[in-house]
Short mmCIF file of C-alpha atoms in Angstrom, two decimals:
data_model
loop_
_atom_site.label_atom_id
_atom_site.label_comp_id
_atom_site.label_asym_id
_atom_site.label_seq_id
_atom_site.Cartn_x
_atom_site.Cartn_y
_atom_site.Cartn_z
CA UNK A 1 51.47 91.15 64.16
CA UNK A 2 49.58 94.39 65.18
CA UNK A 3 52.62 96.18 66.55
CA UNK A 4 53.41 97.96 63.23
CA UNK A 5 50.26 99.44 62.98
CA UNK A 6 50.65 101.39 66.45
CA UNK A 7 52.46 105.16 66.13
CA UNK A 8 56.54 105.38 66.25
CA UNK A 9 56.41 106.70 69.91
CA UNK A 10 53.63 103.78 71.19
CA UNK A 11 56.32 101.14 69.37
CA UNK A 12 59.36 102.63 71.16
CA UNK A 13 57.45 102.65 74.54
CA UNK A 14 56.35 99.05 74.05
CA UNK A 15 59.85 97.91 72.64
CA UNK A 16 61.52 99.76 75.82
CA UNK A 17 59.94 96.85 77.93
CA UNK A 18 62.24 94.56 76.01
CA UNK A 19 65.55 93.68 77.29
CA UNK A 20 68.44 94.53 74.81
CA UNK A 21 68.64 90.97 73.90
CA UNK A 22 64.97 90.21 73.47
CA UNK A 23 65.05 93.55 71.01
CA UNK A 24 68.01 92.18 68.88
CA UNK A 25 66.17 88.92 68.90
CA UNK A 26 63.02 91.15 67.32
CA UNK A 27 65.31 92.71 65.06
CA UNK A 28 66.09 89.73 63.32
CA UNK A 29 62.67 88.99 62.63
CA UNK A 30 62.25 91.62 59.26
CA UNK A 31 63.64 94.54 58.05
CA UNK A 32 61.33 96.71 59.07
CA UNK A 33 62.04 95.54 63.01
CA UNK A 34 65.77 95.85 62.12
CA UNK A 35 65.57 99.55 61.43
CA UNK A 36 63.34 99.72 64.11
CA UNK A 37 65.16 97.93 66.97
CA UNK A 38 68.38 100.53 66.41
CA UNK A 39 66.49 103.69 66.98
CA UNK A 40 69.14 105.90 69.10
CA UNK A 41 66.58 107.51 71.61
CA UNK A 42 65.62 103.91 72.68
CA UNK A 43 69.09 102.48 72.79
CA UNK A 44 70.14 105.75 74.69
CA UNK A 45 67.23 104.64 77.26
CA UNK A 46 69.01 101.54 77.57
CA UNK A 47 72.22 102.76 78.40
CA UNK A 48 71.36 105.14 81.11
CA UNK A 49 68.73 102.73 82.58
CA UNK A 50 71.37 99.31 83.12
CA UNK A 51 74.51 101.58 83.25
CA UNK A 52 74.49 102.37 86.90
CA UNK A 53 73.48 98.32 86.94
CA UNK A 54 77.11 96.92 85.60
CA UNK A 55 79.54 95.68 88.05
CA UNK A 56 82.88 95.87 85.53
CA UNK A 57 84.07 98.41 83.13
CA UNK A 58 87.10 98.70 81.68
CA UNK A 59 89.91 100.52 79.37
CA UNK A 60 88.00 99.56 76.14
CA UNK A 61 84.61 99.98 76.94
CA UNK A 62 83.98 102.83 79.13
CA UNK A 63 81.54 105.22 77.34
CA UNK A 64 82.58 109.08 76.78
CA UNK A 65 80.76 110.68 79.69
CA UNK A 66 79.12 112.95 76.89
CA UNK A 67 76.93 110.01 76.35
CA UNK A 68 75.16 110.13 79.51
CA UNK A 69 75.54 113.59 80.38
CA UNK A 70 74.44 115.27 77.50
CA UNK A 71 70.86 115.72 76.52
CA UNK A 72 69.77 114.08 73.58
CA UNK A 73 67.99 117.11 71.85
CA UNK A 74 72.33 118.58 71.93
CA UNK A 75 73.17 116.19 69.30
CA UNK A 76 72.59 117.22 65.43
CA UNK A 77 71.24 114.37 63.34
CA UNK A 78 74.70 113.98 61.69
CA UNK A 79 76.37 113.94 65.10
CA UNK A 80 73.90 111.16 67.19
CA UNK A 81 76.09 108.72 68.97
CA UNK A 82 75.44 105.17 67.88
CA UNK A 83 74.00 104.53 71.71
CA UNK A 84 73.69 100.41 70.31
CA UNK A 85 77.25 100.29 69.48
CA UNK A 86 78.25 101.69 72.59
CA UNK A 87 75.93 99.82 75.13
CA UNK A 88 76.94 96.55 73.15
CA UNK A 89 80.35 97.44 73.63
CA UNK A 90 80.36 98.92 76.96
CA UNK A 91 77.98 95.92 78.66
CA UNK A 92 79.52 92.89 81.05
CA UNK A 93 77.97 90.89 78.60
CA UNK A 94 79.36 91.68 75.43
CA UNK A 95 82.72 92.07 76.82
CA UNK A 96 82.60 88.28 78.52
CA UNK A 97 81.57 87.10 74.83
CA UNK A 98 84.60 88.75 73.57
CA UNK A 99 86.60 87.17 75.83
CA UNK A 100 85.34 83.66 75.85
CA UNK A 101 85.73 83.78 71.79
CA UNK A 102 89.20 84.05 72.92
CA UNK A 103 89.41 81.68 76.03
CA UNK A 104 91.36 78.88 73.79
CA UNK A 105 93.98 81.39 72.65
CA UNK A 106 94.82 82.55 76.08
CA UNK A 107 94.81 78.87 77.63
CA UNK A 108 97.64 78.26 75.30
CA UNK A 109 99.51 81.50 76.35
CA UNK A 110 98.79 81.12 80.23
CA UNK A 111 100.64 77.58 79.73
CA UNK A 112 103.26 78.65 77.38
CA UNK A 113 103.81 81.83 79.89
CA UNK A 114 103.55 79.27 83.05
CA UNK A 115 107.10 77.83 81.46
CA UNK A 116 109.15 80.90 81.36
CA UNK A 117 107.78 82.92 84.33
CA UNK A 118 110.30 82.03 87.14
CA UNK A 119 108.57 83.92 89.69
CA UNK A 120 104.86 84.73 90.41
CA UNK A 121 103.89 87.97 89.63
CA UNK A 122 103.57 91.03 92.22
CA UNK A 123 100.86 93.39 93.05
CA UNK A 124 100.68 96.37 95.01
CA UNK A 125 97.81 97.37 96.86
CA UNK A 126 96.82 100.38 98.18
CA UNK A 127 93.71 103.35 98.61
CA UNK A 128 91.43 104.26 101.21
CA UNK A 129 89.06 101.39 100.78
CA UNK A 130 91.45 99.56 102.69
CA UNK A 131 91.16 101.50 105.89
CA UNK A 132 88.05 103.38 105.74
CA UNK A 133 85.57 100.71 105.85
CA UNK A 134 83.93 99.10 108.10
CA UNK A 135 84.48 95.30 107.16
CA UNK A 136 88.45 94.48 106.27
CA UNK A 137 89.46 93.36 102.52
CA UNK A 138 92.31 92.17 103.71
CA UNK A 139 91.39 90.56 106.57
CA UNK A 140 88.90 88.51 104.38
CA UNK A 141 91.10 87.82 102.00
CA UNK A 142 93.45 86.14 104.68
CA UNK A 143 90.53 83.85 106.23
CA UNK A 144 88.36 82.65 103.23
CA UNK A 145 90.42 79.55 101.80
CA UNK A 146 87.03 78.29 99.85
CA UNK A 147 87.50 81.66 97.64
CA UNK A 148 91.20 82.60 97.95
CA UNK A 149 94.23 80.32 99.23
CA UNK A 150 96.95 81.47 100.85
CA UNK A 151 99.76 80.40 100.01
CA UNK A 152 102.65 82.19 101.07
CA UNK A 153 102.34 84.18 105.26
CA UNK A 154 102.89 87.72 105.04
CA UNK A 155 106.54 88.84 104.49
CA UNK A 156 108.65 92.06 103.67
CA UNK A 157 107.61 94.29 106.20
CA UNK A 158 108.07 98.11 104.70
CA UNK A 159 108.46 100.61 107.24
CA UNK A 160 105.37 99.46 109.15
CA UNK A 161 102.74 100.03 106.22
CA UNK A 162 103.26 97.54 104.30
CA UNK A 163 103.98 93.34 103.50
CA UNK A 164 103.46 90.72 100.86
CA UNK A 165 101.25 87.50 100.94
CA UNK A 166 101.39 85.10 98.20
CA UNK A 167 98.03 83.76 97.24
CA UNK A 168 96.43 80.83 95.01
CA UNK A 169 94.46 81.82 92.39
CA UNK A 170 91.43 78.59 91.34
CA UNK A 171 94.00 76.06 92.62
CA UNK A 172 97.17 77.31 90.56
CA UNK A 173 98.31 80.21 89.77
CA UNK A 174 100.11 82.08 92.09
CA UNK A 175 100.80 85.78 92.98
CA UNK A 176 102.03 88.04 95.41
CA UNK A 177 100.16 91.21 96.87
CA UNK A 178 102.53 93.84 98.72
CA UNK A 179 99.79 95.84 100.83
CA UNK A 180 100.52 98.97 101.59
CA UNK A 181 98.90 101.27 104.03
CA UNK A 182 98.95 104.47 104.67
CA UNK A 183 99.94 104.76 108.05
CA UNK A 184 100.68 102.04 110.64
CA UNK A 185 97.58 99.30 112.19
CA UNK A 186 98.32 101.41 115.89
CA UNK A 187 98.12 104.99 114.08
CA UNK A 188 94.82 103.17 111.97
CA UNK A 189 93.21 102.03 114.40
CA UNK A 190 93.64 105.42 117.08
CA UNK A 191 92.32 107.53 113.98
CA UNK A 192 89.33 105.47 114.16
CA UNK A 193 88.76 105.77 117.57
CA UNK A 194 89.18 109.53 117.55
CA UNK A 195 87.33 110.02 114.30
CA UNK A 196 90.19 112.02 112.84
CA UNK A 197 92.17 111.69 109.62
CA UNK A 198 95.42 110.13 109.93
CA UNK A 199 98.73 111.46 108.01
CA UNK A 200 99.82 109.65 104.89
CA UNK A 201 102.86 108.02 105.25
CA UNK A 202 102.99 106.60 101.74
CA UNK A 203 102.68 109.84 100.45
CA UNK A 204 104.71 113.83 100.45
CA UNK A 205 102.59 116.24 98.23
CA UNK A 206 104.71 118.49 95.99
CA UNK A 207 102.83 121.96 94.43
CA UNK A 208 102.88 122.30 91.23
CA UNK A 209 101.29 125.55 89.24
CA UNK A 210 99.29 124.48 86.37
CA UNK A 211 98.23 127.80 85.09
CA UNK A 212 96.54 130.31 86.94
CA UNK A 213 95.55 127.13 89.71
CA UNK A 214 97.90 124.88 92.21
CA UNK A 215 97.81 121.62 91.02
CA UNK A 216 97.87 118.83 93.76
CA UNK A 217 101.32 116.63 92.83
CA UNK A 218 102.15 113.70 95.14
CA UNK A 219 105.23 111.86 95.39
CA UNK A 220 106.20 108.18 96.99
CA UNK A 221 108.25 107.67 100.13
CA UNK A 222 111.62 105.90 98.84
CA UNK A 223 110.55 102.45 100.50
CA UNK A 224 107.32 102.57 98.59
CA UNK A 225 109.50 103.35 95.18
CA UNK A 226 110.91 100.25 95.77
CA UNK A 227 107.52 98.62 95.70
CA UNK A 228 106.63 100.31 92.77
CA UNK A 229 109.81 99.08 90.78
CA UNK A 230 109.52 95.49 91.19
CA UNK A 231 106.13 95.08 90.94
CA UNK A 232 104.10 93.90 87.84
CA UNK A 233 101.16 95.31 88.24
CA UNK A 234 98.56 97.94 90.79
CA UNK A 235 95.38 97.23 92.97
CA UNK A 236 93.52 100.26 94.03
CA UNK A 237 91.19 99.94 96.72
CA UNK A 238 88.41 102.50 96.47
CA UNK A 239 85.82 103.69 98.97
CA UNK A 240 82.30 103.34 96.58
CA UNK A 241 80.01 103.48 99.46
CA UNK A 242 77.93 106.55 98.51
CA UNK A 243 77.31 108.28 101.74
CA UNK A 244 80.72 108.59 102.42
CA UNK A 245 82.69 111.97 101.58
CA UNK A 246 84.87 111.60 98.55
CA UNK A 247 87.79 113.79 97.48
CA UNK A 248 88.82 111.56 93.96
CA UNK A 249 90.93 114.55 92.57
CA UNK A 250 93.35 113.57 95.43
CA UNK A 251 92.97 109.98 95.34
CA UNK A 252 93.65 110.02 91.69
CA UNK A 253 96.92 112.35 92.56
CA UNK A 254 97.93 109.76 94.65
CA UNK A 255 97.35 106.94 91.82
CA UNK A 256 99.43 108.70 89.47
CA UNK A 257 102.29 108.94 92.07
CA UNK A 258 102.17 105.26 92.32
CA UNK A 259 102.23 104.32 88.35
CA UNK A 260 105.04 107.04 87.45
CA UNK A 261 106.35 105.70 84.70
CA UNK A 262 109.69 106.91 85.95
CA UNK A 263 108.93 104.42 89.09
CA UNK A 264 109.30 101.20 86.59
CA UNK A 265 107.78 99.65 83.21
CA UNK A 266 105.35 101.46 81.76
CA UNK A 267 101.68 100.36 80.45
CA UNK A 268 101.60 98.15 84.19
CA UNK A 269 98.12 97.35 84.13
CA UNK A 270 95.63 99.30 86.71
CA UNK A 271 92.80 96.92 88.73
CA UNK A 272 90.52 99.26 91.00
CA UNK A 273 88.76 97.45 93.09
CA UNK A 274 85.32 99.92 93.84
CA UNK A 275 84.53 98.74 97.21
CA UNK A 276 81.74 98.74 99.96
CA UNK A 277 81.88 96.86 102.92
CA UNK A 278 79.02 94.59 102.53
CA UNK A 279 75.74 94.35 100.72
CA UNK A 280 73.27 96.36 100.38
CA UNK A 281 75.33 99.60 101.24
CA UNK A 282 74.24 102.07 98.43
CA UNK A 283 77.23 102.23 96.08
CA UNK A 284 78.95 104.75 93.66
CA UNK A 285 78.26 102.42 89.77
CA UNK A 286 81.87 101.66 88.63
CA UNK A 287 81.58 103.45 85.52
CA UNK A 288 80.84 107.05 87.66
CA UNK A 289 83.81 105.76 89.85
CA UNK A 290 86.22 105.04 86.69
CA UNK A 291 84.94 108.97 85.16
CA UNK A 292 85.32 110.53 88.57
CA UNK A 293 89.06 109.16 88.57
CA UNK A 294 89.65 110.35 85.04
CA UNK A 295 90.78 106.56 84.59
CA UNK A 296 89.75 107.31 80.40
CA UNK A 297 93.37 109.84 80.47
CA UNK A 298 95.46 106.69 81.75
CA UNK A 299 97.94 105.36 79.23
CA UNK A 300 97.81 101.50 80.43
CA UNK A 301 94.95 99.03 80.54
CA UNK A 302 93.03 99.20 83.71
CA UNK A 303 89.67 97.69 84.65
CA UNK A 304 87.01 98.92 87.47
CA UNK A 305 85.57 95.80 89.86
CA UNK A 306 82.21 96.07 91.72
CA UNK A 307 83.59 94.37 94.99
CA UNK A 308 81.98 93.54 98.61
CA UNK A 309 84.68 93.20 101.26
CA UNK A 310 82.24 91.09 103.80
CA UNK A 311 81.87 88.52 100.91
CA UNK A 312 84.40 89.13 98.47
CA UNK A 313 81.86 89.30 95.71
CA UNK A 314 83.79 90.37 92.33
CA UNK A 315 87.15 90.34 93.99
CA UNK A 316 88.50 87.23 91.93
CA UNK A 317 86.88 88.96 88.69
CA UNK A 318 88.95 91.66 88.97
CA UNK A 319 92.09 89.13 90.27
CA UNK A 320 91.56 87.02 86.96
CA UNK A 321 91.89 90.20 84.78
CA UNK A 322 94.88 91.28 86.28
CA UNK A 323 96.39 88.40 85.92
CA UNK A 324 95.64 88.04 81.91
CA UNK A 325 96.53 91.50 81.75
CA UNK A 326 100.49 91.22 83.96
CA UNK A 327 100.78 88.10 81.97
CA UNK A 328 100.52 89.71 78.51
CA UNK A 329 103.01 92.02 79.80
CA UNK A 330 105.31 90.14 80.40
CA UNK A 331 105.14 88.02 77.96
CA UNK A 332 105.66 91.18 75.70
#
């Protein structure tokens, strides 16, 4: 009851204490706490504080980098971003509510879809998470029946880089991931030992001049355009351990290469898996991962997964969405 009687700047320190729910909950106590509670400096607070906290972000919620990057004082009165409308946007929260509102809906589509699908849908995975860290996704993936069932051993060997594994998703749905490396498990495995980089298999760069600047242009081996044709959908594996060295303006080169429209459908949705091989390795936040792959200039849905390899932690999150999203696509 005393709180209103306390100066704007002691109420906005006090209400920062709050968690964003416990200050919508105060909101809806009296007017004067509604006007209150939606102050943009606080709300700002909010987002920058929890932001590097969220494990998922995706095509509809990722916040302008502008947000975070630029200081308040920048923005004119008339120009303030509504920092409540984007946190309650951009949160894991609010986007699960969203999607449980609509959890009966797609029930009834999954079935309906289940009847006219005749085969299970195909992924290709690929990225330097696969190789460069110290525990094996894949490897994990293959052993851990209590969090993903195999269902199908590995098959279509491509060139030495690549095969597909069929897998159980919760007990039914099924669905294929062609992994593809970028060089063969003997080449892999001496560039370890040695410490050295290995050649790119998947990969031949072509130079493009954008400008006044050489653009970095990659294009698939023909095997791995024959991946990209028949499948329904992408996983890329990224390294989001933080003390490792990072070049994303190539990685995302290579990403584009693989989702060339020219390659098959377009709008194929886009999971990236933001990986670190087990907890408590500091880790690049998914949303700095999805900005510093300029996944906001993408024309199809994708969504960014916080994922442990030693665990799998967040791998069937990401699995679940990709399936809702290659299912909508198809049914389409």
């Amino acid at each position: 009851a005393a709180l209103p009687g306390f100066q704007i700047d002691v109420q906005l320190n006090i209400m920062s204490f709050l968690s964003p729910q416990d200050l919508c909950h105060l909101g809806s106590t009296s007017s004067y706490w509604r006007a209150a509670m939606r102050d943009p400096l606080l709300w700002r607070y909010f987002l920058l504080r929890d932001l590097p906290l969220w494990t998922s972000v995706d095509w509809k919620s990722l916040p302008e980098v502008e947000v975070f990057n630029k200081a308040f004082s920048e923005a004119s009165d008339k120009a303030l971003y509504d920092y409540m409308a984007v946190y309650k946007k951009s949160c894991p929260q609010g986007r699960r509510s969203l999607r449980s509102s609509r959890s009966r809906y797609g029930a009834v589509t999954s079935f309906l879809q289940s009847l006219v699908t005749q085969t299970e849908p195909r992924f290709a995975m690929f990225g330097p998470g696969l190789e460069e860290l110290d525990d094996s996704l894949v490897q994990k993936m293959m052993t851990c029946p209590e969090i993903l069932l195999v269902a199908g051993l590995p098959h279509r060997q491509i060139n030495g880089i690549g095969s597909g594994v069929s897998f159980q998703f919760n007990n039914s749905q099924k669905f294929n991931i062609l992994t593809l490396y970028s060089t063969t498990s003997v080449e892999r495995r001496r560039a370890r030992t040695e410490q050295a980089v290995a050649v790119n298999k998947m990969f031949y760069q072509e130079n493009n001049r954008e400008g006044n600047q050489q653009a970095v242009h990659y294009s698939v081996i023909d095997q791995v355009k024959k991946v990209c044709k028949v499948v329904d959908a992408f996983i890329y594996v990224a390294n989001a351990e933080a003390h490792k060295k990072h070049d994303r303006q190539e990685e995302r080169a290579r990403i584009l290469a693989m989702i060339d429209p020219a390659l098959g459908p377009p709008n194929r949705p886009l999971l990236v898996l933001s990986c670190v091989s087990h907890i408590g390795v500091e880790r690049i936040p998914c949303v700095y991962m999805a900005h510093q792959l300029q996944l906001n200039l993408l024309h199809q849905p994708w969504m960014v997964q916080d994922t442990v390899a030693a665990t799998l932690d967040g791998l069937l999150s990401g699995i679940e969405w990709l399936l809702e999203e290659a299912n909508c696509k198809n049914a389409q």
